[in-house]
PDB file of C-alpha atoms in Angstrom:
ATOM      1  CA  UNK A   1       0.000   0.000   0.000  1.00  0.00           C
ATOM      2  CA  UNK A   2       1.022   3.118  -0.760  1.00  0.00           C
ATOM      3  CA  UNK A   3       1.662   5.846   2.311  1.00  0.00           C
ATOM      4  CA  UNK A   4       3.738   9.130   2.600  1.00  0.00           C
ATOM      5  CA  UNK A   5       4.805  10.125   5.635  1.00  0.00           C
ATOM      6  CA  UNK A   6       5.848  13.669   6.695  1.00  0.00           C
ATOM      7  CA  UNK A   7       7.095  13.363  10.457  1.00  0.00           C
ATOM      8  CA  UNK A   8       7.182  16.766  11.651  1.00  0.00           C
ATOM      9  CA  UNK A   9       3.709  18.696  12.294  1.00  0.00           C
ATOM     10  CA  UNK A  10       5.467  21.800  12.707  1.00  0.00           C
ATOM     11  CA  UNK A  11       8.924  23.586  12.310  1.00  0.00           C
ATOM     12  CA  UNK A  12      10.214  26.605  12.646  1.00  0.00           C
ATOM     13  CA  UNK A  13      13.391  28.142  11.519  1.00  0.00           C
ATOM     14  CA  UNK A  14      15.712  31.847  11.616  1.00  0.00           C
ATOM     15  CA  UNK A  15      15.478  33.624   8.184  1.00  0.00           C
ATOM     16  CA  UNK A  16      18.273  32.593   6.053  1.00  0.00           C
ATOM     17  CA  UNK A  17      18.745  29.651   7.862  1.00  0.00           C
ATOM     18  CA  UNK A  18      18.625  25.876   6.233  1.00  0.00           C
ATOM     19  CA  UNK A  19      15.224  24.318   5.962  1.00  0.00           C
ATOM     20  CA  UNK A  20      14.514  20.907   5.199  1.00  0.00           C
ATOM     21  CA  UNK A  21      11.108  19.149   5.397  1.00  0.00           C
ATOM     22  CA  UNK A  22      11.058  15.351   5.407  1.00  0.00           C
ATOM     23  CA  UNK A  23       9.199  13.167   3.175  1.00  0.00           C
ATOM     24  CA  UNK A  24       9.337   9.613   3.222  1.00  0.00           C
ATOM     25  CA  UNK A  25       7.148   7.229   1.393  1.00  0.00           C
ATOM     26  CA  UNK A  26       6.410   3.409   0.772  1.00  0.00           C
ATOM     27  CA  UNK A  27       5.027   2.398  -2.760  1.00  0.00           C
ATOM     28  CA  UNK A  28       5.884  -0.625  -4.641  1.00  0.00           C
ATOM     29  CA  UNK A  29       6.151   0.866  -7.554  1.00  0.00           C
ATOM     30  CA  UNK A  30       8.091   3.512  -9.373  1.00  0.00           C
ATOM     31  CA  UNK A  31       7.207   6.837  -7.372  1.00  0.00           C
ATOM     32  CA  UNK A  32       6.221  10.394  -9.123  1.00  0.00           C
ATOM     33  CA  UNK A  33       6.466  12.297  -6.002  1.00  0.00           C
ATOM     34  CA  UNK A  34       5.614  16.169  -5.513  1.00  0.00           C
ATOM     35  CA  UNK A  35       5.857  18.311  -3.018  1.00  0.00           C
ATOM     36  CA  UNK A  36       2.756  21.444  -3.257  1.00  0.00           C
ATOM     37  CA  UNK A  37       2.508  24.202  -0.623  1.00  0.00           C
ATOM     38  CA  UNK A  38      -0.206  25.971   0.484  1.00  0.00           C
ATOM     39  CA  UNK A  39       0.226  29.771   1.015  1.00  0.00           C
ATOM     40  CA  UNK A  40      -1.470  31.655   4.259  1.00  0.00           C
ATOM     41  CA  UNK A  41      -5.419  32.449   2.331  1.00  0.00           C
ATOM     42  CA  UNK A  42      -4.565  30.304  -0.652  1.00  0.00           C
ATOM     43  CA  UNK A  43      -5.073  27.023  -2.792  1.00  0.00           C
ATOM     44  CA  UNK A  44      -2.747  24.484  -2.636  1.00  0.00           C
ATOM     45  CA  UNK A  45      -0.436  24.386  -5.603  1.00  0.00           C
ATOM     46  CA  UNK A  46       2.125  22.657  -7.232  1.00  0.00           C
ATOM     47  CA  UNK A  47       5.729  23.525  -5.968  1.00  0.00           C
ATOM     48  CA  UNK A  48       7.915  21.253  -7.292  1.00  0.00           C
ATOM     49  CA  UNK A  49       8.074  17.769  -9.097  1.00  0.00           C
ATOM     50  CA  UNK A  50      11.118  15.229  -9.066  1.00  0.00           C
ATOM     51  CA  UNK A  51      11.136  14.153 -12.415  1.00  0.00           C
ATOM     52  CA  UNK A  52      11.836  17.827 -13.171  1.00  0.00           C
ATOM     53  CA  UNK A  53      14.924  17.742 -11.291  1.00  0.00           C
ATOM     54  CA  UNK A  54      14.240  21.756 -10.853  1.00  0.00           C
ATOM     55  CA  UNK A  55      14.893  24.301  -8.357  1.00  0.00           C
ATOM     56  CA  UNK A  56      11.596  26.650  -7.544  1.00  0.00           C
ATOM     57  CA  UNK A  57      11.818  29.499  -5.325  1.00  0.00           C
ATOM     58  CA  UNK A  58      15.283  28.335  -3.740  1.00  0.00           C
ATOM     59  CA  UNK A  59      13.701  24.722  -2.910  1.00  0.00           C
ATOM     60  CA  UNK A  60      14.787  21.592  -3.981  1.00  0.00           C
ATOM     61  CA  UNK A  61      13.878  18.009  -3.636  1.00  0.00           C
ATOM     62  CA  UNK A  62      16.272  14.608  -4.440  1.00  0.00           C
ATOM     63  CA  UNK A  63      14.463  11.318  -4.758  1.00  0.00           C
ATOM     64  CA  UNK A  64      16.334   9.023  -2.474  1.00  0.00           C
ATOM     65  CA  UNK A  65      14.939   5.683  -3.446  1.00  0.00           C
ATOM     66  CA  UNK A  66      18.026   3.444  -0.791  1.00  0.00           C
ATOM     67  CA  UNK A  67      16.174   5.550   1.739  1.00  0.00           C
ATOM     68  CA  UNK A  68      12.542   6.016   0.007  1.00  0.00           C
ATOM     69  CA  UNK A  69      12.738   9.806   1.352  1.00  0.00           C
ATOM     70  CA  UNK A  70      12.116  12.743  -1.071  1.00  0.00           C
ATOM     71  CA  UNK A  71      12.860  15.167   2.036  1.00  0.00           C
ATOM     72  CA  UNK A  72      12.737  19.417   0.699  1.00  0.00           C
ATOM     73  CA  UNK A  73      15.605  21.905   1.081  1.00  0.00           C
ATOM     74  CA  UNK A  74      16.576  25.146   1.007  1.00  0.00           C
ATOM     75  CA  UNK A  75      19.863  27.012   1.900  1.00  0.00           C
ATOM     76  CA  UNK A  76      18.711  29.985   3.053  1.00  0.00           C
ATOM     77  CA  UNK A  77      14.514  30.210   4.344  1.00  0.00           C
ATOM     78  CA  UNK A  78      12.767  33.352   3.853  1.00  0.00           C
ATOM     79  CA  UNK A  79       9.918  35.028   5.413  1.00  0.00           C
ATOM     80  CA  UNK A  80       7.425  34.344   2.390  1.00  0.00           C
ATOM     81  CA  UNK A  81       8.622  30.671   2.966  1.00  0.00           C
ATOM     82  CA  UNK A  82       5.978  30.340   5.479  1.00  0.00           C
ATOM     83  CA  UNK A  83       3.763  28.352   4.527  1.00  0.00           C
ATOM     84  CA  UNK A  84       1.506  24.424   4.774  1.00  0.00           C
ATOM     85  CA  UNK A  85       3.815  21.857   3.068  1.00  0.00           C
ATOM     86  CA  UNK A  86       2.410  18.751   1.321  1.00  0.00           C
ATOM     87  CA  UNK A  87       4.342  15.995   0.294  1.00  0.00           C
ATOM     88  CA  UNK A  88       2.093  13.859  -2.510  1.00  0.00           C
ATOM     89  CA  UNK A  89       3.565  10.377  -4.096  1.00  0.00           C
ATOM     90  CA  UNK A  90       1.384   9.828  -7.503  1.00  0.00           C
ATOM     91  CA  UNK A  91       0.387   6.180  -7.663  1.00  0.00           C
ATOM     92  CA  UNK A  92      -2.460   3.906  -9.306  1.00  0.00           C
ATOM     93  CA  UNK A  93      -3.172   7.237 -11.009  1.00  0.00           C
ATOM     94  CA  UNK A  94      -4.058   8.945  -7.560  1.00  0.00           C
ATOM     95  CA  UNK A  95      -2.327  11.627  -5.696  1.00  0.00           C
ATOM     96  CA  UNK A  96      -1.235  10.198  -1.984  1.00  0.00           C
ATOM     97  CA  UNK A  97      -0.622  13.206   0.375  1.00  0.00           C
ATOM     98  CA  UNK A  98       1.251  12.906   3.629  1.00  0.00           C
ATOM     99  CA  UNK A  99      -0.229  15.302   6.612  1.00  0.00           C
ATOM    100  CA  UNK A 100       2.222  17.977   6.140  1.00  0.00           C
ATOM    101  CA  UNK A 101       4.369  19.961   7.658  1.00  0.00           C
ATOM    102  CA  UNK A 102       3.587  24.058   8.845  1.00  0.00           C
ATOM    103  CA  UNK A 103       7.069  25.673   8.278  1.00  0.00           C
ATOM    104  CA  UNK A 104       7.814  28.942   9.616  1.00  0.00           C
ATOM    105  CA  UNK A 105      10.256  31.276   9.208  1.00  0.00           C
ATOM    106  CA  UNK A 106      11.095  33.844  12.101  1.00  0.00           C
ATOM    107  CA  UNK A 107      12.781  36.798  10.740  1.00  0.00           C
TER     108      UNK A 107
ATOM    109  CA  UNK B   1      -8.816  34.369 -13.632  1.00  0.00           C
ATOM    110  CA  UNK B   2      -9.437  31.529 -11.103  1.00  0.00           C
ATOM    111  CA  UNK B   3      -9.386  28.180 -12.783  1.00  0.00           C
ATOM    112  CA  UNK B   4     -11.067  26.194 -10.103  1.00  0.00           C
ATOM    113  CA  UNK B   5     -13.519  27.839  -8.501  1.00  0.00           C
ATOM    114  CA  UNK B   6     -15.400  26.156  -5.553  1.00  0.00           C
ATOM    115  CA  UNK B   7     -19.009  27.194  -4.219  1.00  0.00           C
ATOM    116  CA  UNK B   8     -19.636  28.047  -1.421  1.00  0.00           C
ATOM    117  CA  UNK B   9     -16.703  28.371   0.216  1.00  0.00           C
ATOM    118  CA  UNK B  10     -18.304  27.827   3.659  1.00  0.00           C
ATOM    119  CA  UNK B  11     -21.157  25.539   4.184  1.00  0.00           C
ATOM    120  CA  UNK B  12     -23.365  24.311   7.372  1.00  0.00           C
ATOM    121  CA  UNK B  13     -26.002  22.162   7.179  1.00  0.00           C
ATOM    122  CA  UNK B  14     -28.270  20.255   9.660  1.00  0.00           C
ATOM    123  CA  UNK B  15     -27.521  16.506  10.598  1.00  0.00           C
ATOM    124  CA  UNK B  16     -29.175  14.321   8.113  1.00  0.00           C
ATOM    125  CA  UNK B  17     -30.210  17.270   5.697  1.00  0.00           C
ATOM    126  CA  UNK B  18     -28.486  16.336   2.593  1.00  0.00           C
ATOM    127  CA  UNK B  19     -25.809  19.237   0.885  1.00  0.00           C
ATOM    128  CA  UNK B  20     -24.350  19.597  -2.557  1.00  0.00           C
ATOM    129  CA  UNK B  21     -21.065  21.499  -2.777  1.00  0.00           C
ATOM    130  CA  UNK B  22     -20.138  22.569  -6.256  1.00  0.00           C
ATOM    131  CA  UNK B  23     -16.770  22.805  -8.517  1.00  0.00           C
ATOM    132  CA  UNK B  24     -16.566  24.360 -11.941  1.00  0.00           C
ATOM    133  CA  UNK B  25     -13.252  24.967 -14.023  1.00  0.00           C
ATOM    134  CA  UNK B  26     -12.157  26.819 -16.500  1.00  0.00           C
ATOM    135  CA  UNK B  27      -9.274  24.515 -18.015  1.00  0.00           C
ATOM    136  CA  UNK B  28     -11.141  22.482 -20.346  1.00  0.00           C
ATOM    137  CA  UNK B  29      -9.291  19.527 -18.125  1.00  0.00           C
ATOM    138  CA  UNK B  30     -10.664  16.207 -18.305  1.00  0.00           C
ATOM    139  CA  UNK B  31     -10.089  15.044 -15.195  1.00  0.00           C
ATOM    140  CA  UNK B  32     -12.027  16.004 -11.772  1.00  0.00           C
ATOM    141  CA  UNK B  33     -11.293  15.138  -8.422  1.00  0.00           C
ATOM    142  CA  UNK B  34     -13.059  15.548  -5.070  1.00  0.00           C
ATOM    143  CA  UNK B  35     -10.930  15.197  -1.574  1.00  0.00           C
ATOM    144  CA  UNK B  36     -11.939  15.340   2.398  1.00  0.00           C
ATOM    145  CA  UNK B  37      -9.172  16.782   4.339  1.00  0.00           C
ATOM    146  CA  UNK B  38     -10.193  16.755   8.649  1.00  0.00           C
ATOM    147  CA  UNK B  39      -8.417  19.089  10.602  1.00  0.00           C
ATOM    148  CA  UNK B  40      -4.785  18.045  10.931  1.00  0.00           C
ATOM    149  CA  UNK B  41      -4.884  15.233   8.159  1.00  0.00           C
ATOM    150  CA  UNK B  42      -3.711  14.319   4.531  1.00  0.00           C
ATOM    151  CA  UNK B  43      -6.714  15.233   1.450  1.00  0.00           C
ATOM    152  CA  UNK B  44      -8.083  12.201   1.192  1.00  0.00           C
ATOM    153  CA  UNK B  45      -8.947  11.230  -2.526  1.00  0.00           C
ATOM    154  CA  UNK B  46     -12.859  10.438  -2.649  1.00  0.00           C
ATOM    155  CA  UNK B  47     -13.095   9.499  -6.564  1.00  0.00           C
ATOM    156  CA  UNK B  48     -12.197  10.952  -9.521  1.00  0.00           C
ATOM    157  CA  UNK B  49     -13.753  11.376 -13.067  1.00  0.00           C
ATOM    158  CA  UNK B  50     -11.418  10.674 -15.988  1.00  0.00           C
ATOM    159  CA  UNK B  51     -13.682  12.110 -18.705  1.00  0.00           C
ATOM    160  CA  UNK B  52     -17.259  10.715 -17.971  1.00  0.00           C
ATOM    161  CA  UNK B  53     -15.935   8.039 -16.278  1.00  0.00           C
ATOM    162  CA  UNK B  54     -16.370   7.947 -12.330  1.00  0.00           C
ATOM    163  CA  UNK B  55     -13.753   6.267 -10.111  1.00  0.00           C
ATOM    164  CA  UNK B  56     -14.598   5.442  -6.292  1.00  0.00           C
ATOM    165  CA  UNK B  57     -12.015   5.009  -3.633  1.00  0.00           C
ATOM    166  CA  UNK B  58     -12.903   1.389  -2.009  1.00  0.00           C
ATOM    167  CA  UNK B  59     -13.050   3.402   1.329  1.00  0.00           C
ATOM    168  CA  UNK B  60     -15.455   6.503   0.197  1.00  0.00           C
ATOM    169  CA  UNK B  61     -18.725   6.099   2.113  1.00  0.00           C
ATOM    170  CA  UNK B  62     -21.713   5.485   0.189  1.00  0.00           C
ATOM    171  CA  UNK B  63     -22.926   8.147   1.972  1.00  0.00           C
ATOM    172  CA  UNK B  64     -20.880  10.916  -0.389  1.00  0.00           C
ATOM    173  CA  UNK B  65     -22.095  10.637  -4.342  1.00  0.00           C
ATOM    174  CA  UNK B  66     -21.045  12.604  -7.021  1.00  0.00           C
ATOM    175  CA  UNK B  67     -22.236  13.492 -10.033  1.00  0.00           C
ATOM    176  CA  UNK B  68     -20.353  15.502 -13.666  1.00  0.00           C
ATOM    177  CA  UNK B  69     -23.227  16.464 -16.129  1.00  0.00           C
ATOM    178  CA  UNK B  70     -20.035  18.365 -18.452  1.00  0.00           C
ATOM    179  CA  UNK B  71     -16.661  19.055 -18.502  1.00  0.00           C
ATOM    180  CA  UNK B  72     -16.888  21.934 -16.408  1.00  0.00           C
ATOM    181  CA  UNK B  73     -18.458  21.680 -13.281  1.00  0.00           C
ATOM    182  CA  UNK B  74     -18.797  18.906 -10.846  1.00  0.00           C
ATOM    183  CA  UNK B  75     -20.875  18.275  -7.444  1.00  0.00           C
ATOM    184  CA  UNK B  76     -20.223  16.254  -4.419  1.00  0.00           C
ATOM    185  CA  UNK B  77     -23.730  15.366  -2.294  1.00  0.00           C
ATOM    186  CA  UNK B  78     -23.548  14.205   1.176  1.00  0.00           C
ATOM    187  CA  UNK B  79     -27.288  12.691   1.374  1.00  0.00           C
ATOM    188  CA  UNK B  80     -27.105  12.537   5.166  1.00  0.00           C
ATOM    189  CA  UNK B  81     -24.315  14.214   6.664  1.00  0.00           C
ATOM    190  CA  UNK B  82     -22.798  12.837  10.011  1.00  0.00           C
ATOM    191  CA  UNK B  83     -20.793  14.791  12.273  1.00  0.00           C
ATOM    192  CA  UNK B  84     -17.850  12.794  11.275  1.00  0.00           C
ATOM    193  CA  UNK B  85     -18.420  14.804   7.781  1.00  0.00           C
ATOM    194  CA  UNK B  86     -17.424  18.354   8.677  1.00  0.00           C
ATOM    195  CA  UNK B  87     -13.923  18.545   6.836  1.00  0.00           C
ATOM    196  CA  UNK B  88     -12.445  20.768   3.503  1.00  0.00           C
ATOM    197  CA  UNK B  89     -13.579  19.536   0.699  1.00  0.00           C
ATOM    198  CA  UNK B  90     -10.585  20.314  -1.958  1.00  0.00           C
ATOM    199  CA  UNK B  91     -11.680  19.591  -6.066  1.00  0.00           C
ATOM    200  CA  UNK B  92      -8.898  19.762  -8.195  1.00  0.00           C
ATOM    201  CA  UNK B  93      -8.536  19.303 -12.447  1.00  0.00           C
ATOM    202  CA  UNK B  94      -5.807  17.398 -14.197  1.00  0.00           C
ATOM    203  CA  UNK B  95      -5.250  17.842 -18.066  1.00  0.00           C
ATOM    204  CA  UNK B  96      -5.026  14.270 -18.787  1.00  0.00           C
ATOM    205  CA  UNK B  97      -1.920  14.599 -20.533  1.00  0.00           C
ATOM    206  CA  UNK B  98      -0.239  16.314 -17.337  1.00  0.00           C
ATOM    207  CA  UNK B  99       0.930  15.581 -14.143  1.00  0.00           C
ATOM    208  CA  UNK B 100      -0.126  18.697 -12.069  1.00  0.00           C
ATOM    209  CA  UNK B 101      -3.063  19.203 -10.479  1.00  0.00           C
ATOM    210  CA  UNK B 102      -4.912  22.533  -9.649  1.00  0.00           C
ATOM    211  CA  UNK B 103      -6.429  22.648  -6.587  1.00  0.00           C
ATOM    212  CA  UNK B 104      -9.800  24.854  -5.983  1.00  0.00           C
ATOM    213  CA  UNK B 105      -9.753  26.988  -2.637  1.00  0.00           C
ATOM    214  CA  UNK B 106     -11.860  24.491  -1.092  1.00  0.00           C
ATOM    215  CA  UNK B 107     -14.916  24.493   0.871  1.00  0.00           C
ATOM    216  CA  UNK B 108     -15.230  23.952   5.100  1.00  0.00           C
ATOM    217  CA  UNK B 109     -18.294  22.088   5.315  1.00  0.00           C
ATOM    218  CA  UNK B 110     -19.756  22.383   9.302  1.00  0.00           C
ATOM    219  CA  UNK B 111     -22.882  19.900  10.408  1.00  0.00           C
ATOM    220  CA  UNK B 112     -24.322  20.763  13.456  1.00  0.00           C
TER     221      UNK B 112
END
């Protein structure tokens, strides 16, 4: 069965400080895994993918697959970082979401 | 220009008195989907329409239905909602072709 697992509820970091937010799955298949955010008073929304292998607003994500983790980084966290983090493995043609993680950053 | 727009965005209804929530896009995407999300939890996928064609989670109460009369708009009726039934309710639109979905703002359904 599939399942995502994002362990920390809640974390809180200095601006420019390192942020990462963990992400670990289980799927028995090939993963597509995403990470979307939700801003304070708006939709959820696509933030990164791993296939793309891209870097989107300073945030990054490496699929791990010895450690099934596809935890999100960034050097240096900044204020508008703030935000609901969702960490979604695509499977059986459905989008799994772990329970996310509220990061904030404390200027 | 919202894509996926969700109505209304806040809804309370009576125990037992059934409730329709509505999505409509304005994509053109073929693909629909309707989650729950409680307080503190994942979404939770309901079912999905590919098209015409409706997809149930094994797990989705038979209490929740759902019906897509075109490509734009789709509804989700509770016919008797339980307490256990106050959540978000998040649609969201996939081109078929893509991998991203767009998520509507959601509604926060209350029973009382």
């Amino acid at each position: 069965a599939q399942r995502v697992t994002q362990p920390e509820k809640l974390l809180s970091v200095f601006k420019g400080a390192p942020v990462e937010l963990k992400c670990n799955y289980s799927y028995s298949g090939s993963p597509e895994l995403f990470w979307y955010v939700q801003y304070s008073r708006q939709r959820l929304q696509l933030l990164l993918r791993h296939i793309s292998r891209e870097s989107i607003k300073g945030f990054t994500a490496d699929l791990n697959k010895g450690e099934t983790s596809f935890h999100l980084k960034k050097p240096f966290a900044q204020e508008e970082d703030s935000a609901m983090y969702y960490c979604a493995l695509e499977g059986a043609n459905n989008l799994f979401f772990g329970t996310g993680t509220r990061l904030t950053v404390i200027p | 220009d919202a894509m996926v727009i969700q109505n209304p965005r806040y809804q309370v209804t009576q125990f037992g008195k059934p409730v329709t929530l509505s999505c409509s896009q304005t994509l053109n995407h073929n693909v629909m989907y309707w989650y729950q999300q409680k307080s503190s939890q994942a979404p939770k996928l309901l079912f999905h329409y590919y098209d015409k064609d409706f997809n149930n989670e094994a797990d989705t109460p038979d209490n929740f239905q759902s019906r897509r009369p075109n490509t734009s708009f789709c509804f989700l009726d509770i016919r008797s909602p339980g307490l256990g039934d106050a959540a978000m309710y998040l649609c969201a639109t996939q081109a078929g072709t893509s991998y991203e979905q767009y998520f509507g703002p959601g509604t926060r359904l209350t029973v009382t």
